[in-house]
Short mmCIF file of C-alpha atoms in Angstrom, two decimals:
data_model
loop_
_atom_site.label_atom_id
_atom_site.label_comp_id
_atom_site.label_asym_id
_atom_site.label_seq_id
_atom_site.Cartn_x
_atom_site.Cartn_y
_atom_site.Cartn_z
CA MET A 1 -33.72 -9.30 -6.11
CA GLU A 2 -34.80 -12.80 -5.12
CA ILE A 3 -32.40 -15.46 -6.45
CA PRO A 4 -33.55 -19.13 -6.44
CA LYS A 5 -32.02 -20.92 -3.46
CA GLN A 6 -30.52 -23.69 -5.54
CA GLU A 7 -28.56 -21.18 -7.60
CA LEU A 8 -27.28 -19.46 -4.47
CA PHE A 9 -26.37 -22.83 -2.94
CA ALA A 10 -24.43 -23.78 -6.08
CA VAL A 11 -22.44 -20.53 -6.12
CA LEU A 12 -21.64 -20.70 -2.40
CA GLN A 13 -20.56 -24.34 -2.59
CA GLU A 14 -18.25 -23.47 -5.46
CA PHE A 15 -16.69 -20.64 -3.43
CA ASN A 16 -16.45 -22.79 -0.27
CA PRO A 17 -14.95 -26.15 -1.33
CA TRP A 18 -13.91 -26.93 2.27
CA TRP A 19 -17.60 -27.56 3.06
CA SER A 20 -17.32 -30.80 1.08
CA GLY A 21 -13.80 -31.62 2.24
CA GLN A 22 -12.08 -30.31 -0.89
CA PRO A 23 -8.80 -28.37 -0.70
CA ILE A 24 -8.43 -24.79 -1.83
CA THR A 25 -6.51 -24.88 -5.09
CA ASP A 26 -4.26 -22.37 -6.86
CA LEU A 27 -2.87 -20.77 -3.71
CA PRO A 28 0.74 -19.54 -3.88
CA GLY A 29 3.27 -21.30 -1.69
CA TRP A 30 4.24 -18.14 0.18
CA GLN A 31 2.32 -15.40 1.97
CA ARG A 32 2.40 -11.62 2.12
CA SER A 33 3.83 -10.15 5.31
CA ALA A 34 0.31 -8.89 6.14
CA ALA A 35 -0.76 -12.54 6.59
CA ARG A 36 0.76 -12.43 10.08
CA GLN A 37 -1.47 -9.50 11.07
CA VAL A 38 -4.56 -11.21 9.67
CA TRP A 39 -3.79 -14.42 11.57
CA GLU A 40 -3.24 -12.47 14.78
CA TRP A 41 -6.77 -11.11 14.34
CA VAL A 42 -8.09 -14.67 13.76
CA GLU A 43 -6.43 -15.97 16.93
CA ASN A 44 -7.48 -13.04 19.10
CA ARG A 45 -10.78 -14.44 20.37
CA GLU A 46 -11.10 -11.60 22.87
CA THR A 47 -11.67 -8.89 20.26
CA ARG A 48 -15.10 -8.21 18.85
CA ARG A 49 -13.77 -5.97 16.11
CA ALA A 50 -14.16 -6.83 12.47
CA LEU A 51 -11.21 -6.67 10.08
CA LEU A 52 -11.10 -4.40 7.05
CA LEU A 53 -8.42 -5.27 4.47
CA THR A 54 -8.00 -2.40 2.03
CA GLY A 55 -5.85 -1.82 -1.01
CA ALA A 56 -5.81 -1.16 -4.72
CA ARG A 57 -7.20 -3.61 -7.22
CA GLN A 58 -5.10 -6.71 -7.90
CA VAL A 59 -2.80 -6.41 -4.86
CA GLY A 60 -3.72 -9.84 -3.45
CA LYS A 61 -6.51 -9.21 -0.94
CA THR A 62 -8.57 -12.19 -2.12
CA THR A 63 -5.55 -14.51 -2.02
CA LEU A 64 -4.79 -13.40 1.54
CA LEU A 65 -8.36 -14.21 2.64
CA ARG A 66 -8.26 -17.64 0.98
CA GLN A 67 -4.89 -18.46 2.56
CA THR A 68 -6.32 -17.55 5.96
CA ILE A 69 -9.32 -19.80 5.36
CA ALA A 70 -7.04 -22.68 4.31
CA ARG A 71 -5.08 -22.30 7.52
CA LEU A 72 -8.26 -22.20 9.60
CA ALA A 73 -9.61 -25.33 7.92
CA SER A 74 -6.33 -27.23 8.31
CA ALA A 75 -6.30 -26.28 12.02
CA GLY A 76 -9.53 -28.24 12.48
CA PHE A 77 -12.02 -25.38 12.61
CA PRO A 78 -15.52 -26.64 11.60
CA PRO A 79 -15.73 -26.14 7.80
CA GLY A 80 -19.41 -25.20 7.87
CA ASN A 81 -18.62 -22.31 10.20
CA ILE A 82 -16.44 -20.62 7.58
CA LEU A 83 -18.10 -18.58 4.83
CA TYR A 84 -16.40 -16.94 1.87
CA ALA A 85 -18.39 -14.79 -0.55
CA THR A 86 -17.33 -12.20 -3.11
CA PHE A 87 -19.81 -9.54 -4.11
CA ASP A 88 -18.38 -8.85 -7.52
CA HIS A 89 -20.06 -12.13 -8.55
CA PRO A 90 -23.23 -11.22 -10.52
CA LEU A 91 -25.62 -13.52 -8.65
CA LEU A 92 -24.36 -12.53 -5.20
CA LYS A 93 -24.44 -8.87 -6.18
CA LEU A 94 -28.06 -9.24 -7.31
CA GLY A 95 -29.15 -11.39 -4.39
CA GLY A 96 -27.54 -9.22 -1.75
CA LEU A 97 -25.75 -9.93 1.50
CA GLU A 98 -28.77 -11.02 3.53
CA SER A 99 -29.75 -13.63 0.92
CA VAL A 100 -26.24 -15.04 1.07
CA LEU A 101 -26.35 -15.28 4.86
CA ARG A 102 -29.77 -16.92 4.86
CA ALA A 103 -28.59 -19.51 2.34
CA TRP A 104 -25.49 -20.25 4.44
CA GLU A 105 -27.50 -20.63 7.63
CA GLU A 106 -29.92 -22.94 5.85
CA LEU A 107 -27.04 -25.13 4.71
CA TYR A 108 -25.26 -24.92 8.08
CA PRO A 109 -27.64 -23.90 10.88
CA LEU A 110 -26.24 -21.51 13.45
CA ASP A 111 -24.86 -23.02 16.67
CA GLU A 112 -24.96 -20.32 19.34
CA THR A 113 -22.06 -21.95 21.21
CA GLN A 114 -19.49 -21.75 18.37
CA PRO A 115 -17.93 -18.76 16.61
CA ARG A 116 -18.34 -18.34 12.87
CA PHE A 117 -15.97 -16.69 10.43
CA LEU A 118 -17.32 -14.59 7.56
CA PHE A 119 -14.84 -13.57 4.84
CA LEU A 120 -16.59 -11.09 2.57
CA ASP A 121 -14.74 -9.94 -0.55
CA GLU A 122 -15.35 -6.68 -2.47
CA ILE A 123 -17.69 -5.42 0.23
CA GLN A 124 -18.00 -2.03 -1.50
CA TYR A 125 -20.64 -3.58 -3.79
CA VAL A 126 -22.97 -4.11 -0.80
CA PRO A 127 -25.25 -1.11 -0.15
CA GLU A 128 -24.92 0.37 3.37
CA TRP A 129 -22.34 -2.24 4.29
CA GLN A 130 -20.90 -0.06 7.05
CA THR A 131 -24.24 0.00 8.89
CA TRP A 132 -24.59 -3.76 8.50
CA LEU A 133 -21.05 -4.36 9.81
CA LYS A 134 -21.60 -2.04 12.77
CA HIS A 135 -24.77 -3.96 13.69
CA GLN A 136 -23.01 -7.33 13.40
CA VAL A 137 -20.14 -6.25 15.63
CA ASP A 138 -22.51 -4.78 18.19
CA PHE A 139 -25.06 -7.61 18.37
CA ARG A 140 -23.71 -10.80 16.72
CA ARG A 141 -20.79 -11.51 19.01
CA LEU A 142 -20.09 -14.99 17.65
CA HIS A 143 -19.57 -13.60 14.15
CA ARG A 144 -15.93 -12.86 13.30
CA ILE A 145 -16.02 -10.82 10.11
CA ALA A 146 -13.22 -9.92 7.71
CA VAL A 147 -14.03 -7.80 4.66
CA THR A 148 -12.00 -6.47 1.74
CA GLY A 149 -12.54 -3.37 -0.32
CA SER A 150 -10.84 -1.51 -3.14
CA ALA A 151 -12.46 1.81 -2.26
CA ASN A 152 -11.86 3.79 0.91
CA PRO A 153 -14.92 3.42 3.18
CA LEU A 154 -14.18 6.55 5.15
CA ARG A 155 -15.29 8.73 2.23
CA ASP A 156 -18.84 7.55 2.82
CA GLY A 157 -19.17 9.06 6.27
CA ALA A 158 -18.36 5.81 8.05
CA THR A 159 -15.59 7.15 10.26
CA GLU A 160 -17.74 7.43 13.37
CA SER A 161 -19.41 4.03 12.85
CA GLY A 162 -16.08 2.31 12.38
CA VAL A 163 -14.39 3.60 15.52
CA GLY A 164 -13.96 0.67 17.86
CA ARG A 165 -15.83 -1.68 15.55
CA TRP A 166 -13.25 -2.61 12.94
CA GLU A 167 -9.53 -2.42 12.50
CA THR A 168 -7.95 -1.67 9.16
CA ILE A 169 -4.96 -3.36 7.55
CA PRO A 170 -3.78 -1.62 4.38
CA LEU A 171 -2.35 -3.96 1.75
CA PRO A 172 -0.02 -2.03 -0.54
CA THR A 173 1.60 -3.52 -3.61
CA LEU A 174 4.42 -6.02 -3.11
CA SER A 175 7.51 -4.91 -1.27
CA PHE A 176 10.87 -5.54 -2.90
CA GLY A 177 11.42 -8.57 -0.67
CA GLU A 178 7.98 -9.97 -1.52
CA TYR A 179 8.68 -9.37 -5.21
CA LEU A 180 11.86 -11.44 -4.95
CA HIS A 181 9.84 -14.26 -3.32
CA LEU A 182 7.22 -14.06 -6.06
CA ARG A 183 9.84 -14.22 -8.81
CA LYS A 184 11.69 -16.98 -6.93
CA VAL A 185 14.87 -14.95 -6.68
CA GLU A 186 17.18 -15.97 -3.85
CA ALA A 187 18.76 -13.27 -1.71
CA PRO A 188 22.54 -12.97 -2.12
CA ASP A 189 24.37 -15.58 -0.06
CA GLY A 190 25.34 -14.36 3.38
CA LEU A 191 23.30 -11.15 3.22
CA PRO A 192 21.80 -10.63 6.69
CA THR A 193 18.34 -9.31 7.42
CA ARG A 194 17.79 -6.37 9.71
CA GLN A 195 14.88 -5.56 12.01
CA SER A 196 15.64 -1.86 11.92
CA LEU A 197 17.68 0.49 9.74
CA ARG A 198 18.93 2.09 12.96
CA GLU A 199 21.34 -0.82 13.39
CA VAL A 200 23.46 0.71 10.62
CA PHE A 201 24.48 3.60 12.88
CA ASP A 202 26.60 1.17 14.93
CA TRP A 203 28.46 -0.31 11.96
CA SER A 204 32.14 0.06 11.31
CA VAL A 205 33.60 1.01 7.93
CA ALA A 206 34.54 -2.64 7.45
CA ASP A 207 30.94 -3.76 8.16
CA CYS A 208 29.63 -1.34 5.51
CA ALA A 209 32.15 -2.51 2.91
CA ARG A 210 31.38 -6.19 3.57
CA ILE A 211 27.58 -5.76 3.34
CA ALA A 212 27.86 -3.59 0.22
CA ASN A 213 29.89 -6.26 -1.54
CA LEU A 214 27.36 -8.97 -0.60
CA ALA A 215 24.30 -6.92 -1.62
CA LYS A 216 25.44 -5.64 -5.04
CA PRO A 217 23.51 -8.32 -6.99
CA LEU A 218 20.26 -6.77 -5.72
CA THR A 219 20.58 -3.82 -8.10
CA ALA A 220 19.46 -5.61 -11.27
CA HIS A 221 16.47 -7.15 -9.49
CA PHE A 222 15.57 -3.80 -7.94
CA HIS A 223 15.52 -2.12 -11.34
CA ASP A 224 13.37 -4.96 -12.64
CA TYR A 225 11.04 -4.36 -9.67
CA LEU A 226 10.75 -0.68 -10.61
CA LEU A 227 9.72 -1.68 -14.15
CA ARG A 228 7.32 -4.53 -13.33
CA GLY A 229 5.89 -3.23 -10.09
CA GLY A 230 4.31 -4.89 -7.11
CA PHE A 231 0.95 -6.07 -8.46
CA PRO A 232 1.35 -9.87 -8.24
CA GLU A 233 -0.16 -11.04 -11.52
CA PRO A 234 1.59 -8.53 -13.83
CA ALA A 235 4.84 -8.94 -11.86
CA LEU A 236 4.93 -12.64 -12.76
CA GLU A 237 4.94 -11.88 -16.49
CA ASN A 238 8.35 -12.38 -18.08
CA ASP A 239 7.42 -10.22 -21.06
CA LEU A 240 7.80 -6.62 -19.84
CA SER A 241 5.50 -5.21 -22.54
CA ARG A 242 2.70 -7.55 -21.49
CA CYS A 243 3.39 -6.85 -17.82
CA GLN A 244 2.99 -3.10 -18.32
CA ARG A 245 -0.08 -3.60 -20.50
CA LEU A 246 -1.69 -5.55 -17.67
CA LEU A 247 -0.86 -2.69 -15.30
CA ARG A 248 -2.61 -0.24 -17.61
CA GLU A 249 -5.63 -2.39 -18.43
CA ASP A 250 -6.30 -4.54 -15.38
CA VAL A 251 -5.33 -2.07 -12.68
CA VAL A 252 -5.57 1.55 -13.78
CA ASP A 253 -8.19 1.41 -16.55
CA LYS A 254 -10.63 -0.59 -14.43
CA VAL A 255 -10.36 1.92 -11.62
CA LEU A 256 -10.55 5.03 -13.80
CA LYS A 257 -13.27 3.81 -16.18
CA ARG A 258 -15.35 1.47 -14.01
CA ASP A 259 -14.88 2.09 -10.30
CA MET A 260 -14.93 5.88 -10.56
CA THR A 261 -18.29 5.66 -12.31
CA ALA A 262 -19.77 2.84 -10.21
CA PHE A 263 -18.79 4.03 -6.74
CA TYR A 264 -18.43 7.79 -7.05
CA GLY A 265 -20.73 8.73 -9.93
CA VAL A 266 -17.95 10.23 -12.03
CA ARG A 267 -19.01 11.03 -15.59
CA ARG A 268 -16.04 13.02 -16.84
CA VAL A 269 -13.87 9.97 -17.45
CA LEU A 270 -11.60 11.82 -19.90
CA ASP A 271 -10.73 14.40 -17.25
CA VAL A 272 -10.03 11.60 -14.77
CA GLU A 273 -7.57 10.03 -17.20
CA ARG A 274 -5.86 13.33 -18.03
CA ILE A 275 -5.35 14.24 -14.37
CA PHE A 276 -4.04 10.78 -13.53
CA LEU A 277 -1.58 10.93 -16.45
CA TYR A 278 -0.45 14.35 -15.21
CA LEU A 279 0.23 12.83 -11.79
CA CYS A 280 2.17 9.99 -13.43
CA TYR A 281 4.31 12.57 -15.21
CA HIS A 282 4.98 14.37 -11.90
CA ASP A 283 5.21 11.34 -9.60
CA GLY A 284 6.98 12.16 -6.35
CA GLY A 285 6.60 15.88 -6.97
CA ILE A 286 4.93 18.69 -5.04
CA LEU A 287 1.65 19.33 -6.81
CA ASP A 288 0.69 22.89 -7.72
CA ILE A 289 -3.04 22.92 -8.52
CA PRO A 290 -3.03 26.21 -10.53
CA THR A 291 -0.25 24.82 -12.73
CA LEU A 292 -2.18 21.57 -13.26
CA CYS A 293 -5.30 23.54 -14.28
CA GLN A 294 -3.24 25.68 -16.62
CA HIS A 295 -1.86 22.62 -18.42
CA LEU A 296 -5.15 20.70 -18.56
CA GLU A 297 -7.70 22.80 -20.38
CA GLY A 298 -11.21 22.56 -18.94
CA VAL A 299 -10.09 21.35 -15.49
CA ASN A 300 -10.76 23.80 -12.68
CA ARG A 301 -9.38 23.83 -9.16
CA GLN A 302 -12.37 22.17 -7.49
CA THR A 303 -12.52 19.41 -10.12
CA ALA A 304 -8.82 18.67 -9.62
CA LEU A 305 -9.19 18.57 -5.83
CA ASN A 306 -12.23 16.28 -6.07
CA PHE A 307 -10.42 13.84 -8.34
CA LEU A 308 -7.36 13.79 -6.08
CA GLU A 309 -9.62 12.68 -3.24
CA LEU A 310 -11.08 9.96 -5.44
CA PHE A 311 -7.65 8.70 -6.52
CA GLU A 312 -6.65 8.50 -2.86
CA ALA A 313 -9.89 6.69 -1.97
CA ALA A 314 -9.23 4.17 -4.75
CA HIS A 315 -5.70 3.58 -3.40
CA LEU A 316 -4.03 4.91 -6.56
CA ILE A 317 -2.07 7.69 -4.85
CA TYR A 318 -0.67 8.76 -1.49
CA ARG A 319 -0.70 12.43 -0.45
CA LEU A 320 1.78 14.03 1.93
CA LYS A 321 1.33 17.37 3.65
CA PRO A 322 4.16 19.75 4.55
CA TYR A 323 5.85 19.12 7.87
CA GLY A 324 4.61 21.38 10.64
CA TYR A 325 1.43 22.58 12.28
CA GLY A 326 -1.55 24.87 11.64
CA LYS A 327 -1.43 27.21 8.66
CA GLU A 328 1.89 25.74 7.61
CA VAL A 329 0.06 22.51 6.77
CA LEU A 330 -3.35 23.83 5.73
CA ARG A 331 -1.92 26.25 3.15
CA GLY A 332 0.80 23.91 1.94
CA ARG A 333 0.78 21.98 -1.29
CA ASP A 334 0.47 18.20 -1.37
CA LYS A 335 3.26 15.92 -2.42
CA ILE A 336 1.97 13.03 -4.55
CA TYR A 337 3.24 9.46 -4.75
CA LEU A 338 1.65 6.88 -7.01
CA ALA A 339 0.56 3.58 -5.41
CA ASP A 340 3.34 1.73 -7.19
CA ALA A 341 6.61 2.85 -8.74
CA ALA A 342 5.89 1.00 -12.01
CA LEU A 343 2.62 2.81 -12.78
CA PRO A 344 4.10 5.99 -14.33
CA GLY A 345 6.40 4.01 -16.64
CA ALA A 346 3.56 1.71 -17.66
CA MET A 347 1.13 4.57 -18.29
CA MET A 348 3.66 6.56 -20.33
CA LEU A 349 4.84 3.47 -22.28
CA LEU A 350 8.47 3.94 -21.23
CA GLY A 351 9.47 0.28 -20.95
CA ARG A 352 13.16 -0.11 -20.16
CA LYS A 353 13.84 3.48 -21.25
CA LEU A 354 12.93 4.43 -17.67
CA LEU A 355 16.33 3.14 -16.54
CA THR A 356 18.13 5.52 -18.91
CA GLN A 357 16.29 8.65 -17.74
CA PRO A 358 17.82 9.79 -14.44
CA ASP A 359 14.91 12.00 -13.37
CA ARG A 360 12.31 9.31 -14.06
CA LEU A 361 14.42 6.63 -12.41
CA GLY A 362 14.96 8.82 -9.36
CA ALA A 363 11.21 9.49 -9.05
CA ALA A 364 10.47 5.75 -9.31
CA VAL A 365 13.00 4.96 -6.57
CA GLU A 366 11.58 7.65 -4.29
CA THR A 367 8.04 6.31 -4.80
CA ALA A 368 9.14 2.73 -4.13
CA PHE A 369 11.03 3.77 -1.01
CA PHE A 370 8.10 5.79 0.33
CA LYS A 371 5.83 2.75 0.00
CA HIS A 372 8.28 0.67 2.05
CA VAL A 373 8.45 3.33 4.76
CA TYR A 374 4.65 3.64 4.79
CA THR A 375 4.19 -0.10 5.13
CA ARG A 376 6.88 -0.49 7.76
CA PHE A 377 5.61 2.27 10.04
CA TYR A 378 1.84 2.01 9.48
CA GLY A 379 1.21 -0.11 12.58
CA THR A 380 2.56 2.69 14.80
CA SER A 381 0.00 5.22 13.48
CA PRO A 382 2.58 7.59 12.02
CA GLN A 383 2.13 10.81 10.09
CA PHE A 384 4.07 11.27 6.87
CA ALA A 385 5.21 14.62 5.55
CA TYR A 386 7.82 16.41 3.50
CA TRP A 387 9.76 19.54 4.45
CA GLN A 388 10.98 22.68 2.69
CA ASP A 389 12.91 25.57 4.18
CA ARG A 390 10.77 28.71 4.22
CA LYS A 391 13.57 30.93 2.97
CA ASN A 392 15.01 28.60 0.34
CA ARG A 393 12.60 26.08 -1.17
CA ASP A 394 15.50 24.22 -2.77
CA LEU A 395 16.47 23.01 0.69
CA GLU A 396 14.09 20.16 1.42
CA VAL A 397 13.64 16.70 2.89
CA ASP A 398 11.79 14.20 0.71
CA LEU A 399 10.05 12.23 3.44
CA ILE A 400 9.57 12.46 7.20
CA ALA A 401 7.88 9.76 9.28
CA ASN A 402 6.57 11.06 12.59
CA VAL A 403 6.55 8.05 14.89
CA GLY A 404 5.33 8.99 18.35
CA ASP A 405 7.50 11.89 19.44
CA ARG A 406 10.29 11.00 17.00
CA ALA A 407 10.75 12.48 13.52
CA VAL A 408 12.60 10.17 11.10
CA PRO A 409 13.78 12.06 7.99
CA PHE A 410 14.76 10.46 4.68
CA GLU A 411 16.33 12.06 1.62
CA VAL A 412 16.44 10.12 -1.65
CA LYS A 413 19.48 10.86 -3.87
CA TYR A 414 19.44 8.13 -6.50
CA GLN A 415 22.33 9.47 -8.56
CA ASP A 416 25.49 7.90 -9.90
CA THR A 417 27.67 10.31 -7.93
CA ASP A 418 29.30 10.15 -4.52
CA VAL A 419 27.01 11.38 -1.72
CA GLN A 420 28.74 13.84 0.58
CA LEU A 421 27.49 16.13 3.34
CA SER A 422 27.59 19.08 0.93
CA LYS A 423 24.78 17.46 -1.08
CA LEU A 424 22.61 16.93 2.00
CA LYS A 425 22.28 20.52 3.16
CA GLY A 426 18.46 20.40 3.37
CA LEU A 427 18.58 17.24 5.47
CA ARG A 428 21.22 18.75 7.77
CA LEU A 429 19.25 21.99 8.16
CA PHE A 430 16.13 20.06 9.14
CA MET A 431 18.11 18.04 11.69
CA GLN A 432 19.64 21.20 13.09
CA GLU A 433 16.37 23.16 13.37
CA ARG A 434 14.30 20.28 14.76
CA GLY A 435 16.86 18.68 17.05
CA VAL A 436 16.91 15.39 15.11
CA THR A 437 20.08 13.36 15.62
CA GLU A 438 19.51 10.47 13.18
CA ALA A 439 18.61 10.69 9.49
CA TYR A 440 18.90 8.62 6.31
CA ALA A 441 20.06 9.29 2.77
CA ILE A 442 18.95 6.75 0.14
CA THR A 443 21.39 6.47 -2.76
CA GLN A 444 22.42 4.53 -5.85
CA ARG A 445 26.10 3.63 -5.51
CA TRP A 446 27.16 0.74 -3.31
CA ASN A 447 30.31 2.46 -2.10
CA ASP A 448 28.00 5.08 -0.56
CA LEU A 449 27.02 2.65 2.22
CA LYS A 450 28.39 4.45 5.26
CA VAL A 451 27.57 6.58 8.28
CA LEU A 452 28.31 10.30 8.03
CA GLN A 453 28.94 12.52 11.04
CA ALA A 454 26.63 15.40 10.23
CA LYS A 455 27.40 19.03 10.94
CA GLY A 456 25.06 22.01 10.86
CA ALA A 457 24.11 23.55 7.52
CA ALA A 458 26.17 26.73 7.92
CA ASP A 459 29.95 26.92 7.64
CA GLY A 460 31.55 26.48 11.02
CA ASP A 461 28.57 24.70 12.64
CA GLY A 462 29.42 21.83 14.94
CA PRO A 463 28.20 18.19 15.01
CA ILE A 464 24.42 17.65 15.06
CA GLY A 465 24.06 13.88 14.60
CA LYS A 466 24.52 11.04 12.15
CA ILE A 467 23.27 10.30 8.64
CA ALA A 468 23.13 6.68 7.50
CA VAL A 469 23.71 6.48 3.76
CA LEU A 470 22.08 3.39 2.26
CA PRO A 471 21.76 2.15 -1.33
CA ALA A 472 18.07 2.00 -2.26
CA PRO A 473 17.95 -1.74 -3.13
CA LEU A 474 19.36 -2.67 0.27
CA ALA A 475 17.15 -0.22 2.19
CA CYS A 476 13.99 -1.54 0.48
CA TYR A 477 15.09 -5.14 0.95
CA TRP A 478 15.65 -4.65 4.67
CA MET A 479 12.40 -2.75 5.11
CA SER A 480 10.57 -5.68 3.49
CA ALA A 481 11.44 -7.94 6.42
#
């Protein structure tokens, strides 16, 4: 649709105040850790690749783009060579991407000797955007393009087009450390940061006792984080009821009731809601599709599988396959984690009652910890899995990160009981069978902070390695660094 130029000019000038020398207002005083990766892309003038910033609704993608633009402008980059446009704006959505670019080039004619930065928000509203981006990367070498999207582009057959043409940075919800920054909570005095959890293996008993004593105040804030979640706007609400209402209405409902229809043509919205609520009830669990279909009347296997793919594309869930190869993986059931630990409590209206229900609290901690592991290892192209012993399914490992040729296993035991080797038999069996010498147990009690000398799973087995036992608040805080 043809939009009058003056209207397009007005919208673009409002979105790009730096054109007229105005500052960008309402930016937070701190940045997400992903800001470093985005700025590395900005400074890397050798790459021709575009940047794709993906994540669920309301995780801060727009803020990250605007902070990057502010930094570019303050560094002296020509203001007219920076364009920001968001395609959830009605006029830009109607006018289309090419109309926006023509209006920009009319306001600021192209200089073939200088690079230009295009920051395009909510790109999923642009038809055939993958083809357009591929063409720009291939033929418009002075255009540096960063786009954001709340829906996974690879579902639309864009995998081949994107190879070598754009790099992806996933933006999950706030880490525990970022949440503390947002809420202006200072870390306990004297608590050190760590670049790697592996440093714990070299600690003495005295080191563990000292750090545990320093870090104890993190527990209350960690529980608050589990209740409020990592979506920035709701997390800032002091009223927990309003915070969780915003999670339901502004995050989940908009995805289930609007995005599913707009982007994927879903018409059975009630079934979408029922399946998502079922996943909330079983967060962190191994999903059995026949059982889900049995409990949700009218939902068949194919419908459930289709909706799981859509939830994953909309960044509402993560799916883990069983650890292994071939049929072991293909025939295995998926393990499901919600995008944020606070979503199940918000959807089921639990409020602070979550903290009094050990099973629910344990699931929330496991989900939060998985997100920290995912974020920490993503840049190394890992594979994430869970493991169960074939003979005894009760022996399992909650999470395994395959990083290169190294398997890093984690078991989450968020219980108010002492963690001993006898309670980590599944973890020990995995270490023994796979030749893994370092593993982690994530716990609740601060006096659990220690390093255990692990022995094989059977009575009489000798040493097989070490298990670092870490309280969940401390592990998540360190992995936020």
